[in-house]
Structures are given as C-alpha cells and as structure tokens.
PDB file of C-alpha atoms in Angstrom:
ATOM      1  CA  ASN A 593     -51.744  92.077 -40.194  1.00 59.00           C
ATOM      2  CA  ALA A 594     -49.323  94.547 -42.171  1.00 70.00           C
ATOM      3  CA  GLY A 595     -47.899  96.100 -39.122  1.00 94.00           C
ATOM      4  CA  VAL A 596     -45.149  98.619 -40.037  1.00 97.00           C
ATOM      5  CA  THR A 597     -44.679  98.660 -43.950  1.00 97.00           C
ATOM      6  CA  GLN A 598     -41.146 100.273 -45.727  1.00 97.00           C
ATOM      7  CA  THR A 599     -41.154 101.135 -49.408  1.00 97.00           C
ATOM      8  CA  PRO A 600     -38.912 100.679 -51.214  1.00 97.00           C
ATOM      9  CA  LYS A 601     -36.680  97.513 -49.619  1.00 97.00           C
ATOM     10  CA  PHE A 602     -33.791  98.367 -52.336  1.00 97.00           C
ATOM     11  CA  ARG A 603     -32.804 101.908 -54.109  1.00 97.00           C
ATOM     12  CA  VAL A 604     -29.424 102.672 -55.881  1.00 97.00           C
ATOM     13  CA  LEU A 605     -29.024 106.381 -56.185  1.00 97.00           C
ATOM     14  CA  LYS A 606     -26.332 108.775 -58.077  1.00 97.00           C
ATOM     15  CA  THR A 607     -25.263 111.505 -55.731  1.00 98.00           C
ATOM     16  CA  GLY A 608     -27.735 114.322 -56.146  1.00 97.00           C
ATOM     17  CA  GLN A 609     -30.568 112.844 -57.024  1.00 97.00           C
ATOM     18  CA  SER A 610     -33.699 113.093 -54.553  1.00 97.00           C
ATOM     19  CA  MET A 611     -35.654 110.078 -53.127  1.00 96.00           C
ATOM     20  CA  THR A 612     -38.364 109.614 -50.624  1.00 98.00           C
ATOM     21  CA  LEU A 613     -39.017 106.676 -48.276  1.00 98.00           C
ATOM     22  CA  LEU A 614     -42.088 105.885 -47.143  1.00 98.00           C
ATOM     23  CA  CYS A 615     -43.259 104.382 -43.899  1.00 98.00           C
ATOM     24  CA  ALA A 616     -46.735 103.221 -43.523  1.00 98.00           C
ATOM     25  CA  GLN A 617     -48.196 101.317 -40.359  1.00 97.00           C
ATOM     26  CA  ASP A 618     -51.672 100.054 -39.520  1.00 96.00           C
ATOM     27  CA  MET A 619     -51.838 100.275 -35.821  1.00 94.00           C
ATOM     28  CA  ASN A 620     -52.901 104.108 -35.326  1.00 95.00           C
ATOM     29  CA  HIS A 621     -49.527 104.304 -33.353  1.00 94.00           C
ATOM     30  CA  GLU A 622     -48.883 108.573 -32.641  1.00 93.00           C
ATOM     31  CA  TYR A 623     -45.149 108.178 -32.693  1.00 92.00           C
ATOM     32  CA  MET A 624     -42.921 107.589 -35.756  1.00 94.00           C
ATOM     33  CA  TYR A 625     -39.219 107.149 -36.297  1.00 94.00           C
ATOM     34  CA  TRP A 626     -36.936 107.141 -39.041  1.00 97.00           C
ATOM     35  CA  TYR A 627     -33.062 105.794 -38.187  1.00 96.00           C
ATOM     36  CA  ARG A 628     -30.250 104.813 -40.242  1.00 97.00           C
ATOM     37  CA  GLN A 629     -27.750 102.117 -39.588  1.00 97.00           C
ATOM     38  CA  ASP A 630     -24.219 101.910 -40.869  1.00 94.00           C
ATOM     39  CA  PRO A 631     -22.428  98.566 -41.010  1.00 85.00           C
ATOM     40  CA  GLY A 632     -20.993  97.134 -37.826  1.00 77.00           C
ATOM     41  CA  MET A 633     -23.010  99.980 -35.835  1.00 81.00           C
ATOM     42  CA  GLY A 634     -26.106 100.905 -34.027  1.00 88.00           C
ATOM     43  CA  LEU A 635     -29.519 102.885 -35.406  1.00 93.00           C
ATOM     44  CA  ARG A 636     -29.210 107.026 -35.388  1.00 94.00           C
ATOM     45  CA  LEU A 637     -32.437 108.557 -34.934  1.00 93.00           C
ATOM     46  CA  ILE A 638     -32.518 110.768 -37.813  1.00 96.00           C
ATOM     47  CA  HIS A 639     -36.092 112.798 -37.017  1.00 96.00           C
ATOM     48  CA  TYR A 640     -39.361 111.316 -35.437  1.00 94.00           C
ATOM     49  CA  SER A 641     -42.820 112.351 -35.002  1.00 94.00           C
ATOM     50  CA  VAL A 642     -44.849 112.220 -31.887  1.00 92.00           C
ATOM     51  CA  GLY A 643     -48.220 112.975 -34.249  1.00 93.00           C
ATOM     52  CA  GLU A 644     -49.591 113.957 -36.932  1.00 96.00           C
ATOM     53  CA  GLY A 645     -48.940 116.616 -38.633  1.00 96.00           C
ATOM     54  CA  THR A 646     -45.601 117.535 -36.221  1.00 95.00           C
ATOM     55  CA  THR A 647     -41.979 115.968 -36.693  1.00 96.00           C
ATOM     56  CA  ALA A 648     -38.863 116.896 -34.587  1.00 94.00           C
ATOM     57  CA  LYS A 649     -34.745 116.563 -35.263  1.00 94.00           C
ATOM     58  CA  GLY A 650     -33.121 113.102 -34.046  1.00 92.00           C
ATOM     59  CA  GLU A 651     -29.483 112.483 -33.836  1.00 91.00           C
ATOM     60  CA  VAL A 652     -28.689 112.726 -37.238  1.00 95.00           C
ATOM     61  CA  PRO A 653     -30.902 114.947 -39.204  1.00 97.00           C
ATOM     62  CA  ASP A 654     -28.969 116.441 -41.654  1.00 97.00           C
ATOM     63  CA  GLY A 655     -28.991 116.000 -45.028  1.00 97.00           C
ATOM     64  CA  TYR A 656     -33.056 114.890 -44.455  1.00 98.00           C
ATOM     65  CA  ASN A 657     -36.655 116.021 -44.068  1.00 97.00           C
ATOM     66  CA  VAL A 658     -39.877 114.392 -43.184  1.00 98.00           C
ATOM     67  CA  SER A 659     -43.151 115.114 -43.368  1.00 98.00           C
ATOM     68  CA  ARG A 660     -46.555 113.938 -41.417  1.00 97.00           C
ATOM     69  CA  LEU A 661     -48.907 114.797 -43.085  1.00 96.00           C
ATOM     70  CA  LYS A 662     -51.058 111.376 -42.355  1.00 96.00           C
ATOM     71  CA  LYS A 663     -50.983 109.526 -38.948  1.00 97.00           C
ATOM     72  CA  GLN A 664     -50.706 106.380 -40.792  1.00 97.00           C
ATOM     73  CA  ASN A 665     -47.722 107.592 -42.954  1.00 98.00           C
ATOM     74  CA  PHE A 666     -44.118 109.085 -42.249  1.00 98.00           C
ATOM     75  CA  LEU A 667     -42.191 110.183 -45.519  1.00 98.00           C
ATOM     76  CA  LEU A 668     -37.940 110.391 -45.153  1.00 98.00           C
ATOM     77  CA  GLY A 669     -36.863 112.683 -48.159  1.00 98.00           C
ATOM     78  CA  LEU A 670     -33.249 113.165 -49.370  1.00 96.00           C
ATOM     79  CA  GLU A 671     -33.841 116.186 -51.415  1.00 93.00           C
ATOM     80  CA  SER A 672     -29.737 115.379 -52.610  1.00 96.00           C
ATOM     81  CA  ALA A 673     -28.503 112.048 -52.462  1.00 97.00           C
ATOM     82  CA  ALA A 674     -24.801 111.920 -50.960  1.00 97.00           C
ATOM     83  CA  PRO A 675     -22.249 108.788 -50.649  1.00 97.00           C
ATOM     84  CA  SER A 676     -22.372 109.046 -47.261  1.00 96.00           C
ATOM     85  CA  GLN A 677     -26.279 108.815 -46.601  1.00 97.00           C
ATOM     86  CA  THR A 678     -25.505 105.094 -48.341  1.00 97.00           C
ATOM     87  CA  SER A 679     -26.817 103.237 -45.076  1.00 98.00           C
ATOM     88  CA  VAL A 680     -29.819 100.880 -44.173  1.00 97.00           C
ATOM     89  CA  TYR A 681     -32.913 102.800 -42.734  1.00 98.00           C
ATOM     90  CA  PHE A 682     -35.823 101.415 -40.487  1.00 97.00           C
ATOM     91  CA  CYS A 683     -38.561 102.890 -39.401  1.00 97.00           C
ATOM     92  CA  ALA A 684     -40.183 102.073 -36.262  1.00 94.00           C
ATOM     93  CA  SER A 685     -43.631 103.027 -34.305  1.00 94.00           C
ATOM     94  CA  SER A 686     -45.359 102.836 -31.053  1.00 91.00           C
ATOM     95  CA  SER A 687     -48.476 103.942 -29.359  1.00 87.00           C
ATOM     96  CA  GLN A 688     -46.790 105.711 -26.535  1.00 81.00           C
ATOM     97  CA  GLY A 689     -43.014 105.959 -27.593  1.00 79.00           C
ATOM     98  CA  ALA A 690     -40.998 104.347 -24.518  1.00 75.00           C
ATOM     99  CA  GLN A 691     -43.823 104.792 -21.936  1.00 73.00           C
ATOM    100  CA  THR A 692     -44.842 101.457 -23.075  1.00 75.00           C
ATOM    101  CA  GLY A 693     -43.374  97.846 -24.191  1.00 72.00           C
ATOM    102  CA  GLU A 694     -44.864  98.531 -28.076  1.00 77.00           C
ATOM    103  CA  LEU A 695     -41.974  99.845 -30.628  1.00 84.00           C
ATOM    104  CA  PHE A 696     -42.591  97.670 -33.841  1.00 92.00           C
ATOM    105  CA  PHE A 697     -39.868  98.002 -36.668  1.00 95.00           C
ATOM    106  CA  GLY A 698     -39.873  97.568 -40.661  1.00 96.00           C
ATOM    107  CA  GLU A 699     -38.353  95.188 -42.454  1.00 95.00           C
ATOM    108  CA  GLY A 700     -35.079  98.301 -43.292  1.00 96.00           C
ATOM    109  CA  SER A 701     -34.536  99.901 -46.646  1.00 97.00           C
ATOM    110  CA  ARG A 702     -31.383  99.494 -48.262  1.00 97.00           C
ATOM    111  CA  LEU A 703     -29.933 102.638 -50.039  1.00 97.00           C
ATOM    112  CA  THR A 704     -27.326 103.068 -51.811  1.00 97.00           C
ATOM    113  CA  VAL A 705     -25.483 106.185 -53.003  1.00 97.00           C
ATOM    114  CA  LEU A 706     -22.614 105.712 -55.923  1.00 97.00           C
TER     115      LEU A 706
ATOM    116  CA  ALA B 104     -32.466 108.985 -22.506  1.00 60.00           C
ATOM    117  CA  GLN B 105     -29.936 110.995 -23.874  1.00 76.00           C
ATOM    118  CA  LYS B 106     -27.114 108.554 -24.330  1.00 89.00           C
ATOM    119  CA  ILE B 107     -26.666 104.501 -24.344  1.00 93.00           C
ATOM    120  CA  THR B 108     -24.012 102.955 -23.267  1.00 95.00           C
ATOM    121  CA  GLN B 109     -22.479  98.842 -24.766  1.00 96.00           C
ATOM    122  CA  THR B 110     -19.575  98.850 -23.534  1.00 95.00           C
ATOM    123  CA  GLN B 111     -18.658  95.024 -25.050  1.00 95.00           C
ATOM    124  CA  PRO B 112     -18.523  95.034 -28.541  1.00 93.00           C
ATOM    125  CA  GLY B 113     -18.415  91.502 -28.837  1.00 95.00           C
ATOM    126  CA  MET B 114     -19.031  88.219 -26.287  1.00 95.00           C
ATOM    127  CA  PHE B 115     -18.755  84.719 -26.933  1.00 96.00           C
ATOM    128  CA  VAL B 116     -20.305  82.281 -24.507  1.00 97.00           C
ATOM    129  CA  GLN B 117     -20.719  78.382 -24.816  1.00 97.00           C
ATOM    130  CA  GLU B 118     -23.758  76.903 -25.911  1.00 97.00           C
ATOM    131  CA  LYS B 119     -26.408  76.377 -23.100  1.00 97.00           C
ATOM    132  CA  GLU B 120     -24.388  78.551 -20.720  1.00 98.00           C
ATOM    133  CA  ALA B 121     -26.067  81.703 -19.269  1.00 98.00           C
ATOM    134  CA  VAL B 122     -24.807  85.306 -20.617  1.00 98.00           C
ATOM    135  CA  THR B 123     -25.079  88.724 -19.557  1.00 98.00           C
ATOM    136  CA  LEU B 124     -25.248  91.488 -21.993  1.00 98.00           C
ATOM    137  CA  ASP B 125     -24.710  95.004 -20.138  1.00 97.00           C
ATOM    138  CA  CYS B 126     -26.346  98.695 -20.948  1.00 97.00           C
ATOM    139  CA  THR B 127     -26.444 101.566 -18.928  1.00 96.00           C
ATOM    140  CA  TYR B 128     -28.595 104.241 -19.959  1.00 93.00           C
ATOM    141  CA  ASP B 129     -28.487 108.367 -19.212  1.00 91.00           C
ATOM    142  CA  THR B 130     -31.409 109.954 -18.444  1.00 86.00           C
ATOM    143  CA  SER B 131     -33.042 112.997 -16.495  1.00 84.00           C
ATOM    144  CA  ASP B 132     -36.042 111.845 -17.608  1.00 85.00           C
ATOM    145  CA  GLN B 133     -38.696 110.283 -14.641  1.00 85.00           C
ATOM    146  CA  SER B 134     -40.591 108.033 -16.597  1.00 86.00           C
ATOM    147  CA  TYR B 135     -38.923 106.240 -19.498  1.00 89.00           C
ATOM    148  CA  GLY B 136     -38.963 102.642 -20.843  1.00 90.00           C
ATOM    149  CA  LEU B 137     -36.215 100.383 -21.809  1.00 92.00           C
ATOM    150  CA  PHE B 138     -36.230  97.764 -24.253  1.00 92.00           C
ATOM    151  CA  TRP B 139     -33.782  95.101 -25.381  1.00 95.00           C
ATOM    152  CA  TYR B 140     -33.706  94.072 -29.163  1.00 95.00           C
ATOM    153  CA  LYS B 141     -31.907  91.093 -31.200  1.00 96.00           C
ATOM    154  CA  GLN B 142     -30.842  91.626 -34.859  1.00 95.00           C
ATOM    155  CA  PRO B 143     -29.956  88.401 -36.180  1.00 96.00           C
ATOM    156  CA  SER B 144     -27.628  88.592 -39.488  1.00 94.00           C
ATOM    157  CA  SER B 145     -31.246  88.753 -41.985  1.00 93.00           C
ATOM    158  CA  GLY B 146     -31.159  92.700 -40.067  1.00 92.00           C
ATOM    159  CA  GLU B 147     -34.712  92.515 -39.170  1.00 93.00           C
ATOM    160  CA  MET B 148     -35.267  93.675 -35.059  1.00 93.00           C
ATOM    161  CA  ILE B 149     -36.750  91.158 -32.699  1.00 93.00           C
ATOM    162  CA  PHE B 150     -38.166  92.400 -29.175  1.00 92.00           C
ATOM    163  CA  LEU B 151     -36.775  90.254 -26.945  1.00 95.00           C
ATOM    164  CA  ILE B 152     -37.721  92.089 -23.468  1.00 94.00           C
ATOM    165  CA  TYR B 153     -39.113  95.514 -22.049  1.00 93.00           C
ATOM    166  CA  GLN B 154     -38.806  97.320 -18.590  1.00 93.00           C
ATOM    167  CA  GLY B 155     -40.780 100.466 -17.335  1.00 91.00           C
ATOM    168  CA  SER B 156     -38.661 102.841 -15.066  1.00 90.00           C
ATOM    169  CA  TYR B 157     -41.588 102.513 -12.765  1.00 90.00           C
ATOM    170  CA  ASP B 158     -41.754  98.629 -12.584  1.00 89.00           C
ATOM    171  CA  GLU B 159     -40.768  97.483  -9.658  1.00 86.00           C
ATOM    172  CA  GLN B 160     -40.064  93.854 -10.949  1.00 92.00           C
ATOM    173  CA  ASN B 161     -37.632  93.056 -12.911  1.00 94.00           C
ATOM    174  CA  ALA B 162     -38.955  91.920 -16.683  1.00 94.00           C
ATOM    175  CA  THR B 163     -38.658  88.281 -17.689  1.00 95.00           C
ATOM    176  CA  GLU B 164     -39.775  86.755 -21.384  1.00 94.00           C
ATOM    177  CA  GLY B 165     -38.586  83.390 -21.605  1.00 96.00           C
ATOM    178  CA  ARG B 166     -34.966  82.718 -21.165  1.00 97.00           C
ATOM    179  CA  TYR B 167     -34.615  86.357 -21.134  1.00 97.00           C
ATOM    180  CA  SER B 168     -34.575  88.483 -18.202  1.00 97.00           C
ATOM    181  CA  LEU B 169     -33.524  92.227 -17.233  1.00 96.00           C
ATOM    182  CA  ASN B 170     -31.413  93.112 -14.539  1.00 95.00           C
ATOM    183  CA  PHE B 171     -32.493  96.484 -13.985  1.00 95.00           C
ATOM    184  CA  GLN B 172     -30.846  98.521 -11.538  1.00 94.00           C
ATOM    185  CA  LYS B 173     -32.176 102.008 -11.786  1.00 92.00           C
ATOM    186  CA  ALA B 174     -29.859 103.677  -9.003  1.00 92.00           C
ATOM    187  CA  ARG B 175     -26.928 102.515 -11.219  1.00 93.00           C
ATOM    188  CA  LYS B 176     -29.030 103.602 -14.485  1.00 93.00           C
ATOM    189  CA  SER B 177     -28.353 100.096 -16.008  1.00 95.00           C
ATOM    190  CA  ALA B 178     -30.596  97.342 -17.114  1.00 95.00           C
ATOM    191  CA  ASN B 179     -28.765  94.275 -18.026  1.00 97.00           C
ATOM    192  CA  LEU B 180     -30.350  91.394 -20.580  1.00 98.00           C
ATOM    193  CA  VAL B 181     -29.697  88.166 -19.302  1.00 98.00           C
ATOM    194  CA  ILE B 182     -29.654  85.192 -21.341  1.00 97.00           C
ATOM    195  CA  SER B 183     -30.224  81.557 -19.825  1.00 95.00           C
ATOM    196  CA  ALA B 184     -28.723  78.470 -21.546  1.00 95.00           C
ATOM    197  CA  SER B 185     -27.474  80.381 -24.741  1.00 97.00           C
ATOM    198  CA  GLN B 186     -28.785  78.270 -28.032  1.00 97.00           C
ATOM    199  CA  LEU B 187     -26.927  79.035 -31.467  1.00 97.00           C
ATOM    200  CA  GLY B 188     -29.835  80.757 -32.815  1.00 97.00           C
ATOM    201  CA  ASP B 189     -29.004  83.391 -30.076  1.00 98.00           C
ATOM    202  CA  SER B 190     -26.069  84.778 -32.041  1.00 98.00           C
ATOM    203  CA  ALA B 191     -26.571  88.012 -33.107  1.00 97.00           C
ATOM    204  CA  MET B 192     -26.277  91.695 -32.794  1.00 96.00           C
ATOM    205  CA  TYR B 193     -27.877  92.689 -29.396  1.00 97.00           C
ATOM    206  CA  PHE B 194     -29.393  96.622 -28.798  1.00 96.00           C
ATOM    207  CA  CYS B 195     -30.818  98.000 -25.633  1.00 95.00           C
ATOM    208  CA  PRO B 196     -32.533 101.399 -26.731  1.00 92.00           C
ATOM    209  CA  SER B 197     -34.021 103.768 -24.507  1.00 90.00           C
ATOM    210  CA  GLY B 198     -36.490 106.551 -24.126  1.00 85.00           C
ATOM    211  CA  GLY B 199     -39.068 108.585 -22.253  1.00 82.00           C
ATOM    212  CA  GLY B 200     -40.280 111.853 -20.614  1.00 77.00           C
ATOM    213  CA  ALA B 201     -41.879 114.241 -22.689  1.00 71.00           C
ATOM    214  CA  THR B 202     -40.184 113.646 -26.411  1.00 72.00           C
ATOM    215  CA  ASN B 203     -40.532 110.064 -26.150  1.00 77.00           C
ATOM    216  CA  LYS B 204     -36.987 110.131 -28.414  1.00 82.00           C
ATOM    217  CA  LEU B 205     -35.688 106.514 -28.675  1.00 85.00           C
ATOM    218  CA  ILE B 206     -31.850 106.346 -28.771  1.00 89.00           C
ATOM    219  CA  PHE B 207     -29.752 103.258 -29.596  1.00 92.00           C
ATOM    220  CA  GLY B 208     -26.762 102.410 -28.032  1.00 91.00           C
ATOM    221  CA  THR B 209     -24.235 100.386 -30.152  1.00 93.00           C
ATOM    222  CA  GLY B 210     -25.094  97.252 -29.785  1.00 95.00           C
ATOM    223  CA  THR B 211     -23.351  93.738 -28.511  1.00 97.00           C
ATOM    224  CA  LEU B 212     -22.559  91.461 -31.429  1.00 96.00           C
ATOM    225  CA  LEU B 213     -22.997  87.815 -29.492  1.00 98.00           C
ATOM    226  CA  ALA B 214     -21.727  84.684 -30.583  1.00 98.00           C
ATOM    227  CA  VAL B 215     -23.163  81.375 -29.509  1.00 98.00           C
ATOM    228  CA  GLN B 216     -20.195  78.498 -29.705  1.00 97.00           C
ATOM    229  CA  PRO B 217     -21.322  74.369 -29.682  1.00 95.00           C
TER     230      PRO B 217
END
C-alpha cells in the first residue's frame, strides 16, 4: 500500500552538483507530475507526463530534466544545481489527470542547494 | 486550467463557525476538474474534495462542500463548523482538456481561533 514514494526525502547539494529525484507509484497511473513549492507559495508545475515514454513542460521547466522510461517511475534531474532550486519538491500521480477525482501526492523531498 | 486565482492570502475564523475560501479559474477546456487540498504545517497534501466540470450537483464531503459556479468560473470551498485542526494552507488545483496539466493557485492560509 505504498502509493506515491519519493526518494530521497532530504538532500543538500553544492552549487553545480547534479542529482536525480525519483518518484515511484504502484497504482498503474498514467499521469505523473513534478511540482516545486517555495516558502509561502503554491505548487508550481515543473514537468509532467501523460504516459510511459512521454514528458511535457510545465510552468517552470528551466534547469530541470525528466524521464519516464517505466510507467511506474518519473525521474526529475538537476544537471547543475543552483541556489534558486532550493525548494520542496512534490510528485503526484493520477489515473486520468483532472478528469477524475484521483490525485495522489508523495510526501515531498526537501532540497537545499548551497 | 491556465490560471488559478485564490484572492485571500489569509483568513481567520472562529472555531465552530463556517468559512468560505475563494477560488476562481481561467480555462478554455470543455472538460476539467477542480480539487481542494489542505496542507498543514507538517507539509503533506491532504485531499478534501473534487468537482468535475460536468457534475451537475455540488460536491460534498463531510464538513466540506464545494460551491461550483461554472458560468462564473468559481469553485469556492465551504468548511462548516470549523475546528482547530482545520488551520492549514488550502489549495485549489485544476486541470483538464487534452493535456490534463494540473495547475495550482497561491493558496489561502486559514487560521481557526478558539
């Protein structure tokens, strides 16, 4: 009964380092989303995927890359981390996007870039 | 939805009173969905209620009801009989159409006073 799992939960990086956040869901969902949330703000969509092998840009895609090689996994990569990417990152998944009431979130991953 | 607007950055309500949190959306999609999520200080996203654009009746879930006015493009959340545990940040993401891109507003911080 895992739902949506994000790995790692916490990470500290130095400017210029790279890292990958993993989002895994066990509900056979087609749609997956990556958001970032900055202090006192709402969630902003980084990238999303409407199915295995597909990705699309959201509102704030610059500085991030994503891949959806397997249906259950959605990876978010930072090739050269910047302090502006310090944030809490949330992954979400859904069977039919906003067309049904199913939208499940992970617990969030807190990233600090020094 | 292309844009979500939550015009109330913060709200106060007395315990046991009702409160309405505003949410308007801008979309050209014919089919879309609207969610309300609660985010307490612990950070997780908690699902409250969902409304599909073709649902004729307003959604209700326990103390939560959604006042959906399609022509005005508003989907306000009504919380009846507020409790101290309702103090949290509230978001109303929406999305739909071909892309099912889910967009958030900036949220409303609700404080329930004893």
